[in-house]
Amino acid sequence: MVATYWYLALGAVVFALGTFGLLVRRNPLVMFMCVELMLNAVSVTFVALARQMGDLGGQISVLFVLVVAAAEAVVGLAIVVAVMRRRPGATADDVSSLSG
Amino acid sequence: MAVAVFSVCAVIIVAGALGVIIFRNPVHSALSLVASLFGVAVLFLTLDAHFLGVVQVVVYAGAIVVLFLFVIMLLGVDRAESLRTEPIGGQRPVALAVGVGVLVLALLFMVGFDGLGVRQGDFPALDSCTGLPVGASESPLALECPDGTEQASNIRQIAAGVFGDYVWAFQLTGLLLTISVVGAVALARRPRRQPDGAEQAH
């Protein structure tokens, strides 16, 4: 059985990678993907600690995180579609104002 | 065996995460994200979270990434982004510093976390049936277990939790999903044209 340390370290590495990507990339879609990466890193941490503690609450939390991630992706992508339709090829730098 | 599975999955996950950041084409990034998510799903299986492993594949790889790909293809934003230009001076070093800082903080927290110093045997003995400490009999998790002869599956335990202790949160997620669907339709709808053909004011 792999020690819980390794799962937490992996989660930390993936979370840091997601943070870096979120700050570096300018395509809004890729930025969303980096957010998903960060959510997944936290999910790994939750499940690993759920096993360590023998508490099922961690797994149920991940279930709710999954639902929130789905809702976030839906609304975020709808915003991206709305922005892109108005200004094709927009990057995150171009969306400086929310005035339709 | 478990170490080998974990190692392979960790390599796939980290490589996928790197691919999301490095690939210039968003489609390639999305495919790389799928690889990373699959690795996480396998890790869930190794952690005895069978239900979450399946849900991870179905929801993330099956729904969310497909949604990403639909948006990429429909909008035609699969132009390669030039990674050479740096719009804000010094953005990359700062981002790298923030990323490394997050990593160091997370690792420091991990080392300093008391619960990890405790070996698994130091926790109260768990009932093999309910997954709860022995003696906590007043639990919805003990629904289907006749005197420990049959072990409750992971799915059954999660169901008992979701529809027991967490039922209000579960109901609220339904509300959240409904609101997000309505919001997505309202946002992505084409703006209604005026009768004289003039587009709405920007």
mmCIF file of C-alpha atoms in Angstrom:
data_model
loop_
_atom_site.group_PDB
_atom_site.id
_atom_site.type_symbol
_atom_site.label_atom_id
_atom_site.label_comp_id
_atom_site.label_asym_id
_atom_site.label_seq_id
_atom_site.Cartn_x
_atom_site.Cartn_y
_atom_site.Cartn_z
ATOM 1 C CA MET A 1 0.000 0.000 0.000
ATOM 2 C CA VAL A 2 1.386 3.355 -1.020
ATOM 3 C CA ALA A 3 1.765 5.759 1.870
ATOM 4 C CA THR A 4 -0.588 8.696 2.048
ATOM 5 C CA TYR A 5 2.387 11.052 1.878
ATOM 6 C CA TRP A 6 2.895 10.246 -1.767
ATOM 7 C CA TYR A 7 -0.677 10.995 -2.700
ATOM 8 C CA LEU A 8 -0.512 14.337 -0.912
ATOM 9 C CA ALA A 9 2.797 15.191 -2.566
ATOM 10 C CA LEU A 10 1.354 14.365 -5.966
ATOM 11 C CA GLY A 11 -1.659 16.540 -5.216
ATOM 12 C CA ALA A 12 0.606 19.407 -4.213
ATOM 13 C CA VAL A 13 2.646 19.109 -7.404
ATOM 14 C CA VAL A 14 -0.415 19.039 -9.645
ATOM 15 C CA PHE A 15 -1.971 21.953 -7.758
ATOM 16 C CA ALA A 16 1.190 24.000 -8.229
ATOM 17 C CA LEU A 17 1.282 23.128 -11.922
ATOM 18 C CA GLY A 18 -2.331 24.234 -12.260
ATOM 19 C CA THR A 19 -1.587 27.504 -10.503
ATOM 20 C CA PHE A 20 1.361 28.166 -12.768
ATOM 21 C CA GLY A 21 -0.640 27.399 -15.889
ATOM 22 C CA LEU A 22 -3.541 29.557 -14.755
ATOM 23 C CA LEU A 23 -1.207 32.502 -14.322
ATOM 24 C CA VAL A 24 0.765 31.978 -17.517
ATOM 25 C CA ARG A 25 -1.718 31.004 -20.199
ATOM 26 C CA ARG A 26 -3.934 33.605 -21.836
ATOM 27 C CA ASN A 27 -6.434 31.449 -23.677
ATOM 28 C CA PRO A 28 -9.504 31.416 -21.408
ATOM 29 C CA LEU A 29 -10.258 27.785 -22.280
ATOM 30 C CA VAL A 30 -6.805 26.631 -21.240
ATOM 31 C CA MET A 31 -7.137 28.674 -18.060
ATOM 32 C CA PHE A 32 -10.307 26.737 -17.282
ATOM 33 C CA MET A 33 -8.462 23.487 -17.856
ATOM 34 C CA CYS A 34 -5.857 24.576 -15.341
ATOM 35 C CA VAL A 35 -8.627 25.244 -12.812
ATOM 36 C CA GLU A 36 -9.878 21.705 -13.400
ATOM 37 C CA LEU A 37 -6.369 20.435 -12.739
ATOM 38 C CA MET A 38 -6.285 22.256 -9.418
ATOM 39 C CA LEU A 39 -9.676 20.837 -8.456
ATOM 40 C CA ASN A 40 -8.431 17.349 -9.283
ATOM 41 C CA ALA A 41 -5.338 17.800 -7.176
ATOM 42 C CA VAL A 42 -7.515 18.705 -4.214
ATOM 43 C CA SER A 43 -9.734 15.705 -4.937
ATOM 44 C CA VAL A 44 -6.752 13.367 -4.745
ATOM 45 C CA THR A 45 -5.866 14.903 -1.394
ATOM 46 C CA PHE A 46 -9.403 14.476 -0.119
ATOM 47 C CA VAL A 47 -9.636 10.828 -1.087
ATOM 48 C CA ALA A 48 -6.178 9.980 0.226
ATOM 49 C CA LEU A 49 -6.995 11.532 3.588
ATOM 50 C CA ALA A 50 -10.380 9.822 3.579
ATOM 51 C CA ARG A 51 -8.560 6.502 3.457
ATOM 52 C CA GLN A 52 -6.007 7.577 6.010
ATOM 53 C CA MET A 53 -8.636 8.705 8.490
ATOM 54 C CA GLY A 54 -11.121 5.985 7.711
ATOM 55 C CA ASP A 55 -13.733 8.667 7.151
ATOM 56 C CA LEU A 56 -16.039 8.520 4.185
ATOM 57 C CA GLY A 57 -16.748 12.256 4.383
ATOM 58 C CA GLY A 58 -13.722 12.946 2.198
ATOM 59 C CA GLN A 59 -15.100 10.910 -0.658
ATOM 60 C CA ILE A 60 -18.502 12.555 -0.363
ATOM 61 C CA SER A 61 -16.827 15.975 -0.426
ATOM 62 C CA VAL A 62 -15.131 15.014 -3.662
ATOM 63 C CA LEU A 63 -18.508 14.093 -5.072
ATOM 64 C CA PHE A 64 -19.761 17.599 -4.309
ATOM 65 C CA VAL A 65 -16.568 19.157 -5.686
ATOM 66 C CA LEU A 66 -17.258 17.270 -8.893
ATOM 67 C CA VAL A 67 -20.751 18.743 -9.134
ATOM 68 C CA VAL A 68 -19.448 22.242 -8.490
ATOM 69 C CA ALA A 69 -16.746 21.725 -11.120
ATOM 70 C CA ALA A 70 -19.372 20.707 -13.650
ATOM 71 C CA ALA A 71 -21.503 23.762 -12.885
ATOM 72 C CA GLU A 72 -18.455 26.012 -13.047
ATOM 73 C CA ALA A 73 -17.408 24.598 -16.396
ATOM 74 C CA VAL A 74 -20.895 25.067 -17.829
ATOM 75 C CA VAL A 75 -21.254 28.697 -16.763
ATOM 76 C CA GLY A 76 -17.649 29.573 -17.556
ATOM 77 C CA LEU A 77 -17.804 28.099 -21.023
ATOM 78 C CA ALA A 78 -21.066 29.924 -21.681
ATOM 79 C CA ILE A 79 -19.315 33.177 -20.793
ATOM 80 C CA VAL A 80 -16.428 32.249 -23.080
ATOM 81 C CA VAL A 81 -18.873 31.544 -25.897
ATOM 82 C CA ALA A 82 -20.596 34.890 -25.356
ATOM 83 C CA VAL A 83 -17.287 36.767 -25.351
ATOM 84 C CA MET A 84 -15.824 34.923 -28.302
ATOM 85 C CA ARG A 85 -18.927 35.511 -30.386
ATOM 86 C CA ARG A 86 -18.495 39.228 -29.957
ATOM 87 C CA ARG A 87 -14.726 39.367 -30.298
ATOM 88 C CA PRO A 88 -13.292 36.328 -32.064
ATOM 89 C CA GLY A 89 -9.891 35.335 -30.872
ATOM 90 C CA ALA A 90 -10.133 37.218 -27.623
ATOM 91 C CA THR A 91 -7.622 36.350 -24.949
ATOM 92 C CA ALA A 92 -7.929 36.990 -21.259
ATOM 93 C CA ASP A 93 -6.118 40.281 -21.777
ATOM 94 C CA ASP A 94 -8.793 41.556 -24.116
ATOM 95 C CA VAL A 95 -11.627 41.005 -21.687
ATOM 96 C CA SER A 96 -10.838 43.919 -19.490
ATOM 97 C CA SER A 97 -14.384 45.120 -19.111
ATOM 98 C CA LEU A 98 -17.643 43.295 -18.611
ATOM 99 C CA SER A 99 -19.654 45.970 -20.403
ATOM 100 C CA GLY A 100 -21.404 43.920 -23.040
ATOM 101 C CA MET B 1 2.198 -3.846 -7.371
ATOM 102 C CA ALA B 2 0.440 -0.919 -5.715
ATOM 103 C CA VAL B 3 3.659 1.076 -5.915
ATOM 104 C CA ALA B 4 3.957 0.351 -9.622
ATOM 105 C CA VAL B 5 0.369 1.423 -10.298
ATOM 106 C CA PHE B 6 0.861 4.592 -8.308
ATOM 107 C CA SER B 7 4.122 5.415 -10.082
ATOM 108 C CA VAL B 8 2.678 4.967 -13.543
ATOM 109 C CA CYS B 9 -0.382 7.015 -12.652
ATOM 110 C CA ALA B 10 1.687 9.765 -11.081
ATOM 111 C CA VAL B 11 3.844 10.021 -14.202
ATOM 112 C CA ILE B 12 0.743 10.158 -16.409
ATOM 113 C CA ILE B 13 -0.919 12.776 -14.215
ATOM 114 C CA VAL B 14 2.092 15.063 -14.032
ATOM 115 C CA ALA B 15 2.870 14.664 -17.719
ATOM 116 C CA GLY B 16 -0.747 15.448 -18.567
ATOM 117 C CA ALA B 17 -0.698 18.512 -16.359
ATOM 118 C CA LEU B 18 2.501 19.681 -18.007
ATOM 119 C CA GLY B 19 0.941 19.058 -21.395
ATOM 120 C CA VAL B 20 -2.046 21.235 -20.538
ATOM 121 C CA ILE B 21 0.324 24.088 -19.829
ATOM 122 C CA ILE B 22 2.833 23.535 -22.607
ATOM 123 C CA PHE B 23 0.791 22.638 -25.678
ATOM 124 C CA ARG B 24 0.076 25.666 -27.786
ATOM 125 C CA ASN B 25 -3.088 24.283 -29.344
ATOM 126 C CA PRO B 26 -6.102 24.168 -26.983
ATOM 127 C CA VAL B 27 -7.265 20.861 -28.482
ATOM 128 C CA HIS B 28 -3.995 19.233 -27.547
ATOM 129 C CA SER B 29 -4.314 20.724 -24.082
ATOM 130 C CA ALA B 30 -7.776 19.209 -23.700
ATOM 131 C CA LEU B 31 -6.550 15.765 -24.751
ATOM 132 C CA SER B 32 -3.677 16.053 -22.329
ATOM 133 C CA LEU B 33 -6.164 16.966 -19.628
ATOM 134 C CA VAL B 34 -8.067 13.745 -20.380
ATOM 135 C CA ALA B 35 -4.911 11.716 -19.769
ATOM 136 C CA SER B 36 -4.383 13.462 -16.460
ATOM 137 C CA LEU B 37 -7.988 12.889 -15.390
ATOM 138 C CA PHE B 38 -7.780 9.195 -16.240
ATOM 139 C CA GLY B 39 -4.716 8.903 -14.073
ATOM 140 C CA VAL B 40 -6.602 10.509 -11.207
ATOM 141 C CA ALA B 41 -9.464 8.052 -11.747
ATOM 142 C CA VAL B 42 -7.094 5.110 -11.417
ATOM 143 C CA LEU B 43 -5.642 6.643 -8.273
ATOM 144 C CA PHE B 44 -9.153 6.826 -6.854
ATOM 145 C CA LEU B 45 -9.519 3.103 -7.530
ATOM 146 C CA THR B 46 -6.275 2.375 -5.699
ATOM 147 C CA LEU B 47 -7.611 4.389 -2.766
ATOM 148 C CA ASP B 48 -10.718 2.156 -2.536
ATOM 149 C CA ALA B 49 -12.938 4.924 -3.875
ATOM 150 C CA HIS B 50 -14.550 2.813 -6.559
ATOM 151 C CA PHE B 51 -17.576 4.976 -7.092
ATOM 152 C CA LEU B 52 -15.516 8.149 -7.434
ATOM 153 C CA GLY B 53 -13.200 6.461 -9.915
ATOM 154 C CA VAL B 54 -16.088 5.667 -12.210
ATOM 155 C CA VAL B 55 -17.739 9.042 -11.719
ATOM 156 C CA GLN B 56 -14.447 10.751 -12.472
ATOM 157 C CA VAL B 57 -14.284 9.070 -15.869
ATOM 158 C CA VAL B 58 -17.942 9.613 -16.672
ATOM 159 C CA VAL B 59 -18.259 13.214 -15.531
ATOM 160 C CA TYR B 60 -14.827 14.637 -16.245
ATOM 161 C CA ALA B 61 -13.634 12.760 -19.283
ATOM 162 C CA GLY B 62 -17.105 12.077 -20.595
ATOM 163 C CA ALA B 63 -18.834 15.377 -20.001
ATOM 164 C CA ILE B 64 -16.612 18.257 -19.018
ATOM 165 C CA VAL B 65 -13.755 17.690 -21.450
ATOM 166 C CA VAL B 66 -16.205 16.934 -24.247
ATOM 167 C CA LEU B 67 -17.860 20.249 -23.403
ATOM 168 C CA PHE B 68 -14.472 21.933 -23.678
ATOM 169 C CA LEU B 69 -13.842 20.297 -27.039
ATOM 170 C CA PHE B 70 -17.285 21.307 -28.297
ATOM 171 C CA VAL B 71 -16.633 24.917 -27.400
ATOM 172 C CA ILE B 72 -13.181 24.816 -28.995
ATOM 173 C CA MET B 73 -14.490 23.316 -32.202
ATOM 174 C CA LEU B 74 -17.643 25.420 -32.427
ATOM 175 C CA LEU B 75 -15.904 28.710 -31.833
ATOM 176 C CA GLY B 76 -12.910 27.924 -33.965
ATOM 177 C CA VAL B 77 -10.568 29.154 -31.279
ATOM 178 C CA ASP B 78 -8.132 26.335 -31.885
ATOM 179 C CA ARG B 79 -5.583 28.786 -33.168
ATOM 180 C CA ALA B 80 -2.227 28.112 -31.670
ATOM 181 C CA GLU B 81 -1.403 30.661 -29.043
ATOM 182 C CA SER B 82 2.046 32.093 -29.376
ATOM 183 C CA LEU B 83 3.808 31.320 -26.162
ATOM 184 C CA ARG B 84 6.772 33.501 -26.955
ATOM 185 C CA THR B 85 5.158 36.845 -26.424
ATOM 186 C CA GLU B 86 4.882 37.893 -22.847
ATOM 187 C CA PRO B 87 2.108 40.453 -22.498
ATOM 188 C CA ILE B 88 3.004 41.656 -19.043
ATOM 189 C CA GLY B 89 6.647 42.204 -18.289
ATOM 190 C CA GLY B 90 7.913 39.699 -15.772
ATOM 191 C CA GLN B 91 4.694 37.697 -15.741
ATOM 192 C CA ARG B 92 6.368 34.331 -16.179
ATOM 193 C CA PRO B 93 8.930 34.669 -13.384
ATOM 194 C CA VAL B 94 6.217 35.891 -11.046
ATOM 195 C CA ALA B 95 3.939 33.018 -12.043
ATOM 196 C CA LEU B 96 6.776 30.563 -11.541
ATOM 197 C CA ALA B 97 7.493 32.030 -8.136
ATOM 198 C CA VAL B 98 3.825 31.776 -7.151
ATOM 199 C CA GLY B 99 3.660 28.176 -8.356
ATOM 200 C CA VAL B 100 6.772 27.151 -6.478
ATOM 201 C CA GLY B 101 5.504 29.032 -3.428
ATOM 202 C CA VAL B 102 2.227 27.140 -3.510
ATOM 203 C CA LEU B 103 4.104 23.859 -3.834
ATOM 204 C CA VAL B 104 6.404 24.644 -0.929
ATOM 205 C CA LEU B 105 3.519 25.781 1.257
ATOM 206 C CA ALA B 106 1.538 22.636 0.482
ATOM 207 C CA LEU B 107 4.508 20.396 1.243
ATOM 208 C CA LEU B 108 5.253 22.282 4.449
ATOM 209 C CA PHE B 109 1.685 21.874 5.554
ATOM 210 C CA MET B 110 1.867 18.197 4.719
ATOM 211 C CA VAL B 111 4.973 17.697 6.814
ATOM 212 C CA GLY B 112 3.569 19.695 9.684
ATOM 213 C CA PHE B 113 0.188 17.979 9.616
ATOM 214 C CA ASP B 114 -0.251 15.942 12.764
ATOM 215 C CA GLY B 115 -2.680 13.424 11.379
ATOM 216 C CA LEU B 116 -0.075 11.979 9.065
ATOM 217 C CA GLY B 117 2.272 11.132 11.861
ATOM 218 C CA VAL B 118 -0.377 8.814 13.185
ATOM 219 C CA ARG B 119 -0.197 5.324 11.834
ATOM 220 C CA GLN B 120 -3.337 3.787 10.564
ATOM 221 C CA GLY B 121 -3.520 1.415 13.496
ATOM 222 C CA ASP B 122 -3.604 4.311 15.916
ATOM 223 C CA PHE B 123 -7.020 5.330 14.747
ATOM 224 C CA PRO B 124 -9.962 3.640 16.391
ATOM 225 C CA ALA B 125 -10.620 0.203 14.968
ATOM 226 C CA LEU B 126 -13.029 0.428 12.092
ATOM 227 C CA ASP B 127 -15.924 -1.863 11.551
ATOM 228 C CA SER B 128 -15.164 -3.716 8.349
ATOM 229 C CA CYS B 129 -18.816 -3.509 7.429
ATOM 230 C CA THR B 130 -19.740 0.110 8.004
ATOM 231 C CA GLY B 131 -16.369 1.768 7.769
ATOM 232 C CA LEU B 132 -17.126 3.545 11.044
ATOM 233 C CA PRO B 133 -15.425 3.160 14.400
ATOM 234 C CA VAL B 134 -16.593 0.066 16.199
ATOM 235 C CA GLY B 135 -19.464 0.877 18.481
ATOM 236 C CA ALA B 136 -20.948 3.705 16.431
ATOM 237 C CA SER B 137 -23.966 1.631 15.697
ATOM 238 C CA GLU B 138 -26.452 4.447 15.233
ATOM 239 C CA SER B 139 -25.427 5.007 11.672
ATOM 240 C CA PRO B 140 -27.223 4.843 8.367
ATOM 241 C CA LEU B 141 -24.162 3.070 7.031
ATOM 242 C CA ALA B 142 -25.121 -0.058 8.900
ATOM 243 C CA LEU B 143 -28.269 -0.457 6.863
ATOM 244 C CA GLU B 144 -27.408 -3.457 4.790
ATOM 245 C CA CYS B 145 -24.883 -5.332 6.825
ATOM 246 C CA PRO B 146 -26.126 -8.370 8.719
ATOM 247 C CA ASP B 147 -23.687 -8.657 11.588
ATOM 248 C CA GLY B 148 -20.596 -8.012 9.531
ATOM 249 C CA THR B 149 -20.945 -11.146 7.483
ATOM 250 C CA GLU B 150 -21.265 -9.134 4.312
ATOM 251 C CA GLN B 151 -19.142 -6.115 3.654
ATOM 252 C CA ALA B 152 -20.921 -3.035 2.472
ATOM 253 C CA SER B 153 -19.615 -1.860 -0.882
ATOM 254 C CA ASN B 154 -18.126 1.551 -1.375
ATOM 255 C CA ILE B 155 -21.101 2.624 -3.465
ATOM 256 C CA ARG B 156 -23.537 1.589 -0.758
ATOM 257 C CA GLN B 157 -21.555 3.473 1.875
ATOM 258 C CA ILE B 158 -21.465 6.622 -0.232
ATOM 259 C CA ALA B 159 -25.178 6.338 -0.914
ATOM 260 C CA ALA B 160 -25.865 6.044 2.792
ATOM 261 C CA GLY B 161 -23.800 9.162 3.396
ATOM 262 C CA VAL B 162 -25.209 11.228 0.563
ATOM 263 C CA PHE B 163 -28.814 10.367 1.299
ATOM 264 C CA GLY B 164 -28.304 10.420 5.044
ATOM 265 C CA ASP B 165 -26.066 12.988 6.650
ATOM 266 C CA TYR B 166 -25.477 15.049 3.529
ATOM 267 C CA VAL B 167 -28.944 15.006 2.050
ATOM 268 C CA TRP B 168 -29.397 18.777 2.256
ATOM 269 C CA ALA B 169 -26.112 19.441 0.487
ATOM 270 C CA PHE B 170 -27.177 16.913 -2.100
ATOM 271 C CA GLN B 171 -30.459 18.713 -2.662
ATOM 272 C CA LEU B 172 -28.630 22.018 -2.944
ATOM 273 C CA THR B 173 -26.366 20.616 -5.663
ATOM 274 C CA GLY B 174 -29.509 19.886 -7.646
ATOM 275 C CA LEU B 175 -30.543 23.502 -7.237
ATOM 276 C CA LEU B 176 -27.046 24.641 -8.206
ATOM 277 C CA LEU B 177 -27.052 22.558 -11.366
ATOM 278 C CA THR B 178 -30.474 23.868 -12.357
ATOM 279 C CA ILE B 179 -29.382 27.463 -11.866
ATOM 280 C CA SER B 180 -26.169 26.913 -13.811
ATOM 281 C CA VAL B 181 -28.026 25.348 -16.733
ATOM 282 C CA VAL B 182 -30.453 28.263 -16.870
ATOM 283 C CA GLY B 183 -27.582 30.709 -16.604
ATOM 284 C CA ALA B 184 -25.623 28.987 -19.345
ATOM 285 C CA VAL B 185 -28.598 29.100 -21.699
ATOM 286 C CA ALA B 186 -29.196 32.761 -20.903
ATOM 287 C CA LEU B 187 -25.545 33.625 -21.466
ATOM 288 C CA ALA B 188 -24.894 31.663 -24.621
ATOM 289 C CA ARG B 189 -28.128 32.596 -26.343
ATOM 290 C CA ARG B 190 -27.651 34.736 -29.406
ATOM 291 C CA PRO B 191 -28.698 38.324 -28.768
ATOM 292 C CA ARG B 192 -32.117 39.038 -30.173
ATOM 293 C CA ARG B 193 -32.011 41.236 -33.215
ATOM 294 C CA GLN B 194 -34.002 44.419 -33.394
ATOM 295 C CA PRO B 195 -36.891 44.507 -35.906
ATOM 296 C CA ASP B 196 -35.001 46.863 -38.208
ATOM 297 C CA GLY B 197 -32.048 44.547 -38.330
ATOM 298 C CA ALA B 198 -29.815 46.727 -36.209
ATOM 299 C CA GLU B 199 -27.784 44.789 -33.736
ATOM 300 C CA GLN B 200 -28.104 45.522 -30.091
ATOM 301 C CA ALA B 201 -25.844 48.222 -28.791
ATOM 302 C CA HIS B 202 -22.535 46.879 -27.630
#
